[in-house]
Coordinates of C-alpha atoms in Angstrom, one line a residue:
Chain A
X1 CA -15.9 -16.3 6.2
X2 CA -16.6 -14.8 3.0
X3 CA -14.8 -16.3 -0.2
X4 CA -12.3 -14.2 -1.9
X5 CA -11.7 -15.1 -5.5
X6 CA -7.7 -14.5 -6.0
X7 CA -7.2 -14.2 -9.7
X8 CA -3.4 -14.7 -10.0
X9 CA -2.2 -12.5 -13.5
X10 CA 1.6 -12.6 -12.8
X11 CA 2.4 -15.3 -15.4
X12 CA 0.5 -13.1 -18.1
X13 CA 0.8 -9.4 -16.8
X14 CA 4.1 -9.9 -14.9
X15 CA 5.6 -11.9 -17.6
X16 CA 4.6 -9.8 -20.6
X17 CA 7.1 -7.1 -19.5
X18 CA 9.8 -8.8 -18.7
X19 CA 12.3 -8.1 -21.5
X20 CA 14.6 -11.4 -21.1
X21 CA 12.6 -14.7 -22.0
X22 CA 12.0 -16.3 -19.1
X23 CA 12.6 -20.6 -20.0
X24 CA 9.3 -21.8 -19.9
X25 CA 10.5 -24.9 -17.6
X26 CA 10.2 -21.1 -15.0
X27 CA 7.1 -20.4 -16.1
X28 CA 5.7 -23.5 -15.5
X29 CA 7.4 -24.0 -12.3
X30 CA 6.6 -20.6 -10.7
X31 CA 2.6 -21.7 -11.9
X32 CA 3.4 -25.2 -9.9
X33 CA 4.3 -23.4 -6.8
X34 CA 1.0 -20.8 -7.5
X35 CA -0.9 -23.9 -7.6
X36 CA 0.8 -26.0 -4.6
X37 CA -0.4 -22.6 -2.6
X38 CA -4.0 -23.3 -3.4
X39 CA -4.4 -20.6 -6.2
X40 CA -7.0 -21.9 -8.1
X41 CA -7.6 -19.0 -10.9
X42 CA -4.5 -18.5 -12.7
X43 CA -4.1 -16.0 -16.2
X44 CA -1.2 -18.6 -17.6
X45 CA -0.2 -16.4 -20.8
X46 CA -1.1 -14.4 -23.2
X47 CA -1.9 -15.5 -27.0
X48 CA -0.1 -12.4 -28.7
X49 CA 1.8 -12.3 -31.9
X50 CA 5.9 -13.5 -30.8
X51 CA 6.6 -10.4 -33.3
X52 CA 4.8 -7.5 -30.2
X53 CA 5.5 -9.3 -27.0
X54 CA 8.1 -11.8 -27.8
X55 CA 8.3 -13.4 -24.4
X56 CA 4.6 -15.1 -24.8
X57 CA 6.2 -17.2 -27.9
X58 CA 5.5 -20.4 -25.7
X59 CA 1.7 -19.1 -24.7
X60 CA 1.0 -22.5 -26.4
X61 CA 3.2 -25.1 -24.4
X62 CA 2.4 -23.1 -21.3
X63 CA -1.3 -23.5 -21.9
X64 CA -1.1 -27.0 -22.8
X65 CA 1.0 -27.9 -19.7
X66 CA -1.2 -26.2 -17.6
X67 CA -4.4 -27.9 -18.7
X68 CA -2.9 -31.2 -18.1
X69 CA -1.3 -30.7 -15.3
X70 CA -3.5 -29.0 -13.5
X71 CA -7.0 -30.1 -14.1
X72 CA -8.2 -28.5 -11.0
X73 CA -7.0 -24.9 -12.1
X74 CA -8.6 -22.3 -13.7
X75 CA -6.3 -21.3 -16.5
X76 CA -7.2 -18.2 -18.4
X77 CA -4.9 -16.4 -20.9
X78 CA -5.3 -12.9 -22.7
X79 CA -6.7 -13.2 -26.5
X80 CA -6.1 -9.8 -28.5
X81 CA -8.4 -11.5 -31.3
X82 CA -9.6 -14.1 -33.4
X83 CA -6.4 -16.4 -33.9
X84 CA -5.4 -15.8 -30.2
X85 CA -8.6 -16.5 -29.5
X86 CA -8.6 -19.7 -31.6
X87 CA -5.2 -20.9 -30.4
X88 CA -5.9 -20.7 -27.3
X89 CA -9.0 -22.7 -27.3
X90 CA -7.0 -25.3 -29.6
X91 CA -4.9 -25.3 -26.7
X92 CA -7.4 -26.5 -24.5
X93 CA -8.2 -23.7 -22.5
X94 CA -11.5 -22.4 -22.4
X95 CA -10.8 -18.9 -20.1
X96 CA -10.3 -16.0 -22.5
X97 CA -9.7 -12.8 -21.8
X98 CA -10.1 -9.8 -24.3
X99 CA -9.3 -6.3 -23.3
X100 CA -10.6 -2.8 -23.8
X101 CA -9.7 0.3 -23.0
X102 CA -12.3 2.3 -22.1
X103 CA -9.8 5.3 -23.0
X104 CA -9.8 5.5 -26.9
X105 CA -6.1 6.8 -26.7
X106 CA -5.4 4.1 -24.9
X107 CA -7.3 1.5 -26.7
X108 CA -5.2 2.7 -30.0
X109 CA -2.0 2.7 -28.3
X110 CA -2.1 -0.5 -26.7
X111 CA -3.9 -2.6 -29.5
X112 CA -3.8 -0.5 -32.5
X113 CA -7.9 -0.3 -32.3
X114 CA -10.6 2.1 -32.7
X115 CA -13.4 1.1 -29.6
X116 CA -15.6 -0.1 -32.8
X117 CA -13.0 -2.6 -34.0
X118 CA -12.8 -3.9 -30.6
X119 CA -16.1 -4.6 -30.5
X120 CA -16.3 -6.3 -34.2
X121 CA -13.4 -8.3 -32.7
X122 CA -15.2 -9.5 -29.9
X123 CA -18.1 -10.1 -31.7
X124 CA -16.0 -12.6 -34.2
X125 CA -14.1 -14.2 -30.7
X126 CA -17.8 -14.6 -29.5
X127 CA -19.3 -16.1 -32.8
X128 CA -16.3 -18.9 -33.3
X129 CA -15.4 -19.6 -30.0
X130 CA -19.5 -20.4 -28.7
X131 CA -17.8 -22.7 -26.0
X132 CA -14.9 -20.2 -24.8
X133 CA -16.0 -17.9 -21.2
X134 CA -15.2 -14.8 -22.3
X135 CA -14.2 -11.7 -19.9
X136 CA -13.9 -8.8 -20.9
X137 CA -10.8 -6.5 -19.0
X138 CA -11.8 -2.9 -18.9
X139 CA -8.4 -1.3 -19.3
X140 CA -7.6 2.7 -17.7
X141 CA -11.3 2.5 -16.1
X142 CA -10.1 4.9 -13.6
X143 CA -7.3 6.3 -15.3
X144 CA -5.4 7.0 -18.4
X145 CA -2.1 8.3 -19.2
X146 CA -3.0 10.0 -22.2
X147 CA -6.4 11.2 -21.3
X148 CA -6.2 11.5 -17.5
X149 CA -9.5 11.1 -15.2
X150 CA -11.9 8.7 -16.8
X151 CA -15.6 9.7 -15.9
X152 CA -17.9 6.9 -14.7
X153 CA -20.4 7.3 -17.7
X154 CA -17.5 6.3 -20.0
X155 CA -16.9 3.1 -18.0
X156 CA -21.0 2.5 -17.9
X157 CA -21.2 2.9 -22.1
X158 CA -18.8 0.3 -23.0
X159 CA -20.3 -1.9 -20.1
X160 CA -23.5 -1.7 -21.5
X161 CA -22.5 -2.0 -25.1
X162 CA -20.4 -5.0 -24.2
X163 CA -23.7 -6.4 -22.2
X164 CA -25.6 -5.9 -25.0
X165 CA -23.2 -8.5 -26.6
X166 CA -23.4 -11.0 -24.4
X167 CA -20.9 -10.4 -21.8
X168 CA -21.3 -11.1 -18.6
X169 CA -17.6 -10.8 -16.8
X170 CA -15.9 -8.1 -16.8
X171 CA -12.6 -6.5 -14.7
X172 CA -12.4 -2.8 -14.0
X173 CA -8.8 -2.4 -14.6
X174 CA -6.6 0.6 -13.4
X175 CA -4.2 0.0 -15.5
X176 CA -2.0 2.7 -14.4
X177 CA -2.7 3.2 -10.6
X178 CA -4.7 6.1 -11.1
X179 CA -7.4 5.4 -8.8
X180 CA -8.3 6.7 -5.0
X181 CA -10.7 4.4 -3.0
X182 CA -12.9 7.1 -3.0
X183 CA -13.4 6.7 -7.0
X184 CA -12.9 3.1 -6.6
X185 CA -16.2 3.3 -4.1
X186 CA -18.0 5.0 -6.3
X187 CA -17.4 3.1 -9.8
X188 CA -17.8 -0.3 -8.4
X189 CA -21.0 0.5 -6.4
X190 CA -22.4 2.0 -9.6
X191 CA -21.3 -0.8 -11.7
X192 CA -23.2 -3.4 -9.2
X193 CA -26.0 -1.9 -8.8
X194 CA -26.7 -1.5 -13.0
X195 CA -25.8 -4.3 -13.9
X196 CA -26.4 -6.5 -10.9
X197 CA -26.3 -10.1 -13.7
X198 CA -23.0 -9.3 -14.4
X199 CA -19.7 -10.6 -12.6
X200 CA -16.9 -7.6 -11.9
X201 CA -13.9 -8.2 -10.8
X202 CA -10.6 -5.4 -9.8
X203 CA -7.4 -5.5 -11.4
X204 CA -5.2 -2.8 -9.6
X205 CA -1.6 -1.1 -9.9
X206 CA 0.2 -0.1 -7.2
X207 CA 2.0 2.8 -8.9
X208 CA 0.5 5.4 -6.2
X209 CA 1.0 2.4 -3.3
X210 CA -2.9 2.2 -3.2
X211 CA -2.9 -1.2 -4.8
X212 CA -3.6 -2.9 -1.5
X213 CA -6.3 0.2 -0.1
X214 CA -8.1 0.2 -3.9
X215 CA -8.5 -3.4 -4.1
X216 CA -9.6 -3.7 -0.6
X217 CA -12.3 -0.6 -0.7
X218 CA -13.7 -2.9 -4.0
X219 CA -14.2 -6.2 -1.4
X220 CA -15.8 -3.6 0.9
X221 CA -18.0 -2.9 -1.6
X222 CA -19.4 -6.1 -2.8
X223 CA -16.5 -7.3 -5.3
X224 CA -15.5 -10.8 -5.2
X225 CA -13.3 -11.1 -7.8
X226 CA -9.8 -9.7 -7.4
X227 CA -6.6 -9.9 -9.7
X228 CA -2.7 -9.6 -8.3
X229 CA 0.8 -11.2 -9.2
X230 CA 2.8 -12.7 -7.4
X231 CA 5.8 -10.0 -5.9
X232 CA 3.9 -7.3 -7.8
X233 CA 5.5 -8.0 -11.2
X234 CA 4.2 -6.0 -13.9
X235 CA 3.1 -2.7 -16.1
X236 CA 2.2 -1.9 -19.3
X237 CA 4.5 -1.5 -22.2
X238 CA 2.2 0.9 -23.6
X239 CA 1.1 2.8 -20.4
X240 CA 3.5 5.3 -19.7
X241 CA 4.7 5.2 -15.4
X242 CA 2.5 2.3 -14.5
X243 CA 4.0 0.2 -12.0
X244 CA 3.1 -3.0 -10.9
X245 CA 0.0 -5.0 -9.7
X246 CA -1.2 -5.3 -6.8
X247 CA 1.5 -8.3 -4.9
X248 CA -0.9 -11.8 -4.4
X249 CA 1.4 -12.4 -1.4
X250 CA 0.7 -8.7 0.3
X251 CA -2.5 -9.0 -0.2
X252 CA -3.0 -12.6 0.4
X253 CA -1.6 -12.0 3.4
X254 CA -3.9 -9.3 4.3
X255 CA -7.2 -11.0 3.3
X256 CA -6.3 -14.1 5.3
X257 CA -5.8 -12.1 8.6
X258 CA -8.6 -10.6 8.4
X259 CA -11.0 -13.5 8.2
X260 CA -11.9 -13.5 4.4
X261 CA -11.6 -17.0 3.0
X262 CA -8.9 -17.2 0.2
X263 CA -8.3 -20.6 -0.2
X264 CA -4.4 -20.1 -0.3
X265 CA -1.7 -20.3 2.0
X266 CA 0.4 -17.1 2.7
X267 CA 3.7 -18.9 3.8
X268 CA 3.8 -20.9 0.3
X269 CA 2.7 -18.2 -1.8
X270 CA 5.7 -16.0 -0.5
X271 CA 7.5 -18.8 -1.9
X272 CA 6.2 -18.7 -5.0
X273 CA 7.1 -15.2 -5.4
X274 CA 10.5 -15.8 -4.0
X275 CA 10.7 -18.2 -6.8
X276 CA 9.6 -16.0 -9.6
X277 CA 12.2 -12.9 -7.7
X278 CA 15.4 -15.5 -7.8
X279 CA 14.5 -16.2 -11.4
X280 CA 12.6 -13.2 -13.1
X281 CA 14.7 -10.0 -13.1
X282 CA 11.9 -7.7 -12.9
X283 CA 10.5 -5.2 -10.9
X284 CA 8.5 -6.3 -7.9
X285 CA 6.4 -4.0 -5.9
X286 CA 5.6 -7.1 -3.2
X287 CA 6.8 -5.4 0.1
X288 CA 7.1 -8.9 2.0
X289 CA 9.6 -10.7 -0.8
X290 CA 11.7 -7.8 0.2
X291 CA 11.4 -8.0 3.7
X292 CA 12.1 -11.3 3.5
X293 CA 15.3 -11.0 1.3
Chain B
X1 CA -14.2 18.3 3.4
X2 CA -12.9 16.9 7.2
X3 CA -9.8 18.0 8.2
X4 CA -7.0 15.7 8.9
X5 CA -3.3 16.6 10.7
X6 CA -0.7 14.7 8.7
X7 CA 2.0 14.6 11.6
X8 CA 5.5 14.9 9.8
X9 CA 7.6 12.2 11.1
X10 CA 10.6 11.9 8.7
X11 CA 13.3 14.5 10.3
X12 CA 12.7 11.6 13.3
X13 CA 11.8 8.4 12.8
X14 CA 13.2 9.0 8.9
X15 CA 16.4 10.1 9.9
X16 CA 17.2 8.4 12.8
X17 CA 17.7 5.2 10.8
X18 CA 20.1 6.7 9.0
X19 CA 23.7 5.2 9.6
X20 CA 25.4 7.9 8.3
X21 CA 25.3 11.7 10.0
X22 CA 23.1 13.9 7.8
X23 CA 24.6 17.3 7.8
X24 CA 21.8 19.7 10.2
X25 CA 21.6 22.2 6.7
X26 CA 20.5 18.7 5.2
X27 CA 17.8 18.5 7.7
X28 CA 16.6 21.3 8.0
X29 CA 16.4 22.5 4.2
X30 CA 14.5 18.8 4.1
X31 CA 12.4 20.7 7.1
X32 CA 12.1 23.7 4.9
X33 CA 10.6 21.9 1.8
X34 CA 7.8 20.3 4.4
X35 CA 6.8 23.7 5.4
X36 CA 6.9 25.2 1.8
X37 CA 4.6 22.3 1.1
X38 CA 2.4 23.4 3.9
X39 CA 2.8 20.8 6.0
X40 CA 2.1 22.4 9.9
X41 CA 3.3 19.5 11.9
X42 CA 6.4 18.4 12.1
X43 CA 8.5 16.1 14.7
X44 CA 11.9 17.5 13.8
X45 CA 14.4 15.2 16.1
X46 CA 14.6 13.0 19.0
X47 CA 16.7 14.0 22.1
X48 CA 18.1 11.2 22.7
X49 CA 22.1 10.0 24.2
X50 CA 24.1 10.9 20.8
X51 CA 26.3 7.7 22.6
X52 CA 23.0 5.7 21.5
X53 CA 21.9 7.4 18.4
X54 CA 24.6 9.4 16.9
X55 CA 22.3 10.9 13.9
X56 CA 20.3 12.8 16.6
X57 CA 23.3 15.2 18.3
X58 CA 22.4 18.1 16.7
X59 CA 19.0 18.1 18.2
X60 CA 19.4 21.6 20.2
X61 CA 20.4 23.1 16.6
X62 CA 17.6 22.0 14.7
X63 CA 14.6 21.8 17.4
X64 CA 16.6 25.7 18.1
X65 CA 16.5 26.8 14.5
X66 CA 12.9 25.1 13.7
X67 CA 11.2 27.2 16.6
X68 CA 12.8 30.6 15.5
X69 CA 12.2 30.0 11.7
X70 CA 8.6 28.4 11.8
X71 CA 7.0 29.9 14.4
X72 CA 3.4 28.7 12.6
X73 CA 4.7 25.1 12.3
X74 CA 4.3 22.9 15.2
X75 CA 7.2 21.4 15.9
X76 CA 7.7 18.6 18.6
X77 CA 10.5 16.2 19.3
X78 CA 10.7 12.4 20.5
X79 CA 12.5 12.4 24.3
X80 CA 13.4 9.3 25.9
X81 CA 13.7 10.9 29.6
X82 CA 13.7 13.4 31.7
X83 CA 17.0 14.9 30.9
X84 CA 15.8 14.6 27.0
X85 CA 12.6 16.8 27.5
X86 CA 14.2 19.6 30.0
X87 CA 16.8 20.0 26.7
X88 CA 14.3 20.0 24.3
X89 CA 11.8 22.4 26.2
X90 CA 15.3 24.6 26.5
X91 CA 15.5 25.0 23.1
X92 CA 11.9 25.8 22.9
X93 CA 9.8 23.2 22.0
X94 CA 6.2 22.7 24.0
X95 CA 5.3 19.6 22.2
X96 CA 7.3 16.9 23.6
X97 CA 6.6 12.8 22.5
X98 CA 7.3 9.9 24.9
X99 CA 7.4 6.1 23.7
X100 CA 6.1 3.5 25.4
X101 CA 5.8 0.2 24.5
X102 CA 2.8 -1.9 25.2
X103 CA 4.6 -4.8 24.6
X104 CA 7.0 -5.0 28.1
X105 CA 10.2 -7.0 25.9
X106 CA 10.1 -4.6 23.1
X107 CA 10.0 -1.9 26.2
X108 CA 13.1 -3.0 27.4
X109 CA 14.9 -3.6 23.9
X110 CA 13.6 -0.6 22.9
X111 CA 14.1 2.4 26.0
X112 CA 15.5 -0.7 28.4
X113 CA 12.6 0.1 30.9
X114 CA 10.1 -2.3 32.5
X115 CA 6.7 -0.4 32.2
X116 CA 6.7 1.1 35.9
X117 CA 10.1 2.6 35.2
X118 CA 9.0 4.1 31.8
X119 CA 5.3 5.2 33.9
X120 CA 8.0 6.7 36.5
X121 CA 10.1 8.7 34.1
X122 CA 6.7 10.0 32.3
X123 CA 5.5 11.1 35.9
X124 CA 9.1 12.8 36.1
X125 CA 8.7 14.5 33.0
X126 CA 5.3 15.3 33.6
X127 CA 6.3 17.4 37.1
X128 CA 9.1 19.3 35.8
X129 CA 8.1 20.4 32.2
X130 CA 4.6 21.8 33.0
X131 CA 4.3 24.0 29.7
X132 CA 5.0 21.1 28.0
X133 CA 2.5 19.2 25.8
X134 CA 2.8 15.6 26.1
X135 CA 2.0 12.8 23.9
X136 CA 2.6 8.8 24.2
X137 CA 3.3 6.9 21.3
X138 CA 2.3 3.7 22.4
X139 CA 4.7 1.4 20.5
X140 CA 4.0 -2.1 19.5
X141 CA 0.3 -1.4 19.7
X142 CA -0.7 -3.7 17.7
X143 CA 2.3 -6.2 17.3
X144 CA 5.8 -7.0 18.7
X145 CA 9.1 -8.3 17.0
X146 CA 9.3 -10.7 20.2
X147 CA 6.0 -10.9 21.5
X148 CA 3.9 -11.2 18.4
X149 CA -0.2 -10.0 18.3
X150 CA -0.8 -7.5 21.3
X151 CA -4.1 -7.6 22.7
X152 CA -6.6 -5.2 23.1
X153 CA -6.8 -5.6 26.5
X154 CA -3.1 -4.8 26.8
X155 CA -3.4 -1.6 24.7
X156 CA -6.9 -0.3 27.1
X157 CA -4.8 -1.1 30.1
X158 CA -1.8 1.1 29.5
X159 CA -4.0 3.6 27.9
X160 CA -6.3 3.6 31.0
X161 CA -2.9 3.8 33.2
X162 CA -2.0 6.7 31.6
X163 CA -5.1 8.4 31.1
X164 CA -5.0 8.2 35.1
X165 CA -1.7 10.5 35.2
X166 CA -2.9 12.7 32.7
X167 CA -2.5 11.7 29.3
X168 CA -4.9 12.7 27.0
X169 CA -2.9 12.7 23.7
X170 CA -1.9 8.8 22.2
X171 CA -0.7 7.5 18.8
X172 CA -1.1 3.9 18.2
X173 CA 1.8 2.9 16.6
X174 CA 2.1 0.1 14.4
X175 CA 6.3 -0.5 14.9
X176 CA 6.8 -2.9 12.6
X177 CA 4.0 -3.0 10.5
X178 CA 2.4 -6.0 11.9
X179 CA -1.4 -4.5 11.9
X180 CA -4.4 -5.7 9.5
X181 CA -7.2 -3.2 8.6
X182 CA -9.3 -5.6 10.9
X183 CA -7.4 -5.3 13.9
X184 CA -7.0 -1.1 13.4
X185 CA -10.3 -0.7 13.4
X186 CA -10.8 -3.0 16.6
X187 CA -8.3 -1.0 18.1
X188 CA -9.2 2.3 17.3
X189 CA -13.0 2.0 17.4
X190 CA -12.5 0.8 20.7
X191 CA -10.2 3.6 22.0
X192 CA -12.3 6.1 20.8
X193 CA -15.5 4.8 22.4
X194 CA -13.9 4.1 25.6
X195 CA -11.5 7.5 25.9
X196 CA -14.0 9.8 24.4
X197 CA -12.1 13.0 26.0
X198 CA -8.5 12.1 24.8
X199 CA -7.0 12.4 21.1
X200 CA -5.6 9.6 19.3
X201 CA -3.7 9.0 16.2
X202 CA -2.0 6.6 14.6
X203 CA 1.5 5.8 13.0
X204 CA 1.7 2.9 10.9
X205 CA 4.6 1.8 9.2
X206 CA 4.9 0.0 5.5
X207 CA 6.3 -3.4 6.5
X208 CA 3.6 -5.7 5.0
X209 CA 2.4 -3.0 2.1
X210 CA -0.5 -2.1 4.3
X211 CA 0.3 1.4 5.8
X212 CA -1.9 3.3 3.6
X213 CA -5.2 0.9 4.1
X214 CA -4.6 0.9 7.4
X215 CA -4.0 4.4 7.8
X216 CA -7.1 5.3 5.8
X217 CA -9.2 2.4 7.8
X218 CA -8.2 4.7 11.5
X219 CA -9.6 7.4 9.7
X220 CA -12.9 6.4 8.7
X221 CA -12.9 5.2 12.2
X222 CA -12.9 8.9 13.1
X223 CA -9.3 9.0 13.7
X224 CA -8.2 12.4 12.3
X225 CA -4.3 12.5 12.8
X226 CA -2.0 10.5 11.3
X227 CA 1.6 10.4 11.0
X228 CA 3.8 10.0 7.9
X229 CA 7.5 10.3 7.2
X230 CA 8.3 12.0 3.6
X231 CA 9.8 9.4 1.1
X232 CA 8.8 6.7 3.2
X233 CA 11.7 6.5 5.1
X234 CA 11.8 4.9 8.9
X235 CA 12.2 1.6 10.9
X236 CA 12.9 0.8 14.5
X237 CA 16.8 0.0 15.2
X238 CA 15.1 -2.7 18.0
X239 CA 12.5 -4.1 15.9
X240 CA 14.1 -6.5 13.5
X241 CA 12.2 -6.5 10.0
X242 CA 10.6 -3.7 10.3
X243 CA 10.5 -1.3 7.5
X244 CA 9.5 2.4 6.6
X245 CA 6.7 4.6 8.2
X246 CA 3.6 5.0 5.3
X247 CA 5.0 7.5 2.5
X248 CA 3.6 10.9 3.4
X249 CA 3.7 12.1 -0.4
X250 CA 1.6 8.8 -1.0
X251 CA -0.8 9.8 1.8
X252 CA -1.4 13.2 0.9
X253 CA -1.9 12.3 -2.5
X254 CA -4.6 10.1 -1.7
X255 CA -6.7 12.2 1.5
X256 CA -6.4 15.2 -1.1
X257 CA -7.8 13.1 -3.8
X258 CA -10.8 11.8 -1.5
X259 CA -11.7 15.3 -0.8
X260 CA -9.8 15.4 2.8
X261 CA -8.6 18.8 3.6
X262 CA -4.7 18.2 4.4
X263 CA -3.3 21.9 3.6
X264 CA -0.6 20.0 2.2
X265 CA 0.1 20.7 -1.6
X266 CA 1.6 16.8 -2.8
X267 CA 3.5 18.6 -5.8
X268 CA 5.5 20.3 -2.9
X269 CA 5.2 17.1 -0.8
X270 CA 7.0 15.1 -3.4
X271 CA 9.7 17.7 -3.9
X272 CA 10.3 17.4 -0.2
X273 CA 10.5 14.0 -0.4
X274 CA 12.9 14.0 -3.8
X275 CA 15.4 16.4 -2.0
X276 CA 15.8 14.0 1.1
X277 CA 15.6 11.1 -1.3
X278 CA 18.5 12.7 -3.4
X279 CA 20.6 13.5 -0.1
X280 CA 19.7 10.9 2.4
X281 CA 21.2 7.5 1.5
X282 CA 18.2 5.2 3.0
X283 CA 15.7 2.8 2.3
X284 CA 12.1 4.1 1.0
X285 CA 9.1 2.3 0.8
X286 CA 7.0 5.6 -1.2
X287 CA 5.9 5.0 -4.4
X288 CA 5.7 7.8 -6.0
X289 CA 9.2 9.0 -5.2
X290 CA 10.3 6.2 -6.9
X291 CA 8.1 6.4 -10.1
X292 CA 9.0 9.6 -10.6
X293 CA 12.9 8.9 -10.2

């Protein structure tokens, strides 16, 4: 049976667009019942100024809480730079997640940043935090809502500039669900095969209901490494008609029956997301929480 | 680029879920949309007892009006016996569609047959419509509401069965969605290989959020029909839980975007499917319907 890393992101990509605070006694409960399903790889939060995505004000007590509680867990949270970067390692977590947008439009929209600022930022996250993992999300790899089709020579450029740096992780985001598996075939088995040191993982929208085929077609191609959240919570505030991730449960579900070895249990996962629908009012693109409302 | 025949199944196994009566210029304007869009197979309506399902007694007007108005469209209808196919070759259809279930309770919740009654009406049919062309949708193919997994071995049997009276047109339906990209291509690699001179195709519904990988998985098997239903729409009145057929706008967005040679135009598709989504008060599992709402 061949291991499936299940990177859970729906505390930090579901949550983040949420407009309500959710309490963070939720939060932390709806990461409980991730973690009492055997998810061991879980994005917690997101260390982002309260002022742009207000919800994420407790990315510190979240983070906290979670290392304690959950020694066994990898917790990860999204660093937009330095002081993220530098809280969240104060707050014991030692995952950090930067993104990029390989789309310069994009990259300006969604953190205010030319692609050379993002990589001076990195390079400062890099230099102060020697002890943090660093991963580097590759936002609208396949995709972007201003730009349209991303060609694969963009994606290679930053990967190799980012390799150059150091990096050795990376996700190949489509952010907005732009992919086909066909494109998805083709990006990943390029990406493997030149840079075959380096970790990739997927992180798919289902906006075009080819969360579940995309992500899929990646593990046929080698990936390993695969993000979703929980009742397919989420978007992108600054991604126009993104929908959103791929649903853990769904595809939990899928991986399990056919042989793949997940490490979590379907039954209590579809409880988590239950959890998270009863008490998130959000917009899920799970198809089983529905079926089983 | 291979050719594949995206089976319209909306006006059928769309509509007839519908509680309310959708008025036959409703239908069949929804019908014209799917042939503006190019879309060259359609199943239009089922003749079944309007005493069992009331949406379906205008079947002579619309199968009637289909034939004379797209004579380059085939157009086929679902009949549940004998009486059903004499009506619907009367009103001029040749492609006539008989379900089956593999699994013998859903059979008899379903059509209330055991199997040699259902193999007794086919042999009926068979005799007195000899112009028409028959298909089997094998329901339940690859899981039952009441039985749970089907076997293989259940599925070659009935197959063989009907192979043996004549048969040589199948779908494998997935009738409540209970199917794994593993198990399809089993299924299908193993129907192909072992009924090399009949066709197959497959109709999958949405229930677990896999219809589109395992739609895409029968076709890399060599399967190259598949059936849809615009919007998403669909279910089984038997099967309890079961949800919509796979989206066709969703489908045909993604074959066209692999390269596969649909002749269906998805901006056209997606108007069809907005027009019955604006006038057909149902449940829809299609993305892109939605996004765009």
């Amino acid at each position: 049976m061949e291991k499936i890393r299940v990177v859970e992101v729906g505390p930090r990509d579901g949550f983040q667009n949420i407009c309500d605070f959710i309490p963070t006694e939720v939060k932390l409960e709806a990461i409980h019942k991730l973690t009492a399903a055997g998810v061991r790889d879980i994005m917690v939060t997101s260390f982002v100024s309260p002022k742009a995505i207000a919800q994420m004000r407790d990315a510190r007590e979240v983070a906290e809480t979670c290392v304690k509680r959950w020694p066994h867990v990898r917790c990860s949270a999204l660093v937009p730079n330095l002081r993220g970067a530098l809280n969240a390692m104060e707050a014991g977590l030692r995952e950090l997640t930067v993104v990029i947008s390989v789309s310069a439009s994009h990259n300006q929209a969604n953190i205010h940043q030319t692609h050379a600022q993002s990589y001076e930022n990195l390079e400062r996250i890099l230099k102060e935090c020697p002890q943090a993992a660093v991963t580097v999300d590759l936002a609208t790899t396949f995709g972007c809502p201003f730009e349209g089709y991303i060609r694969l020579d963009q994606v290679r450029d930053m990967v190799r500039t980012l390799y150059g740096m150091g990096i050795r992780s990376f996700d190949l985001c489509d952010t907005i669900g732009a992919a086909h598996p066909g494109q998805v075939k083709e990006y990943v088995e390029a990406m493997l095969r030149e840079f075959p040191e380096a970790d990739f993982g997927v992180h798919i929208h289902d906006t075009r209901n080819m969360g579940m085929v995309n992500t899929l077609t990646a593990i046929q191609c080698g990936i390993t490494t695969v993000q979703a959240a929980a009742g397919g919570l989420g978007g992108c505030p600054f991604a126009p008609g993104a929908s959103g991730n791929t649903s853990s449960e769904d595809m939990i579900y899928m991986l399990n029956a056919m042989g793949y070895d997940t490490g979590i249990q379907f039954d209590k996962m579809l409880e988590a997301a239950l959890y998270i629908h009863a008490h998130v009012n959000g917009n899920y693109s799970g198809h089983q929480i529905n079926v089983k409302q």
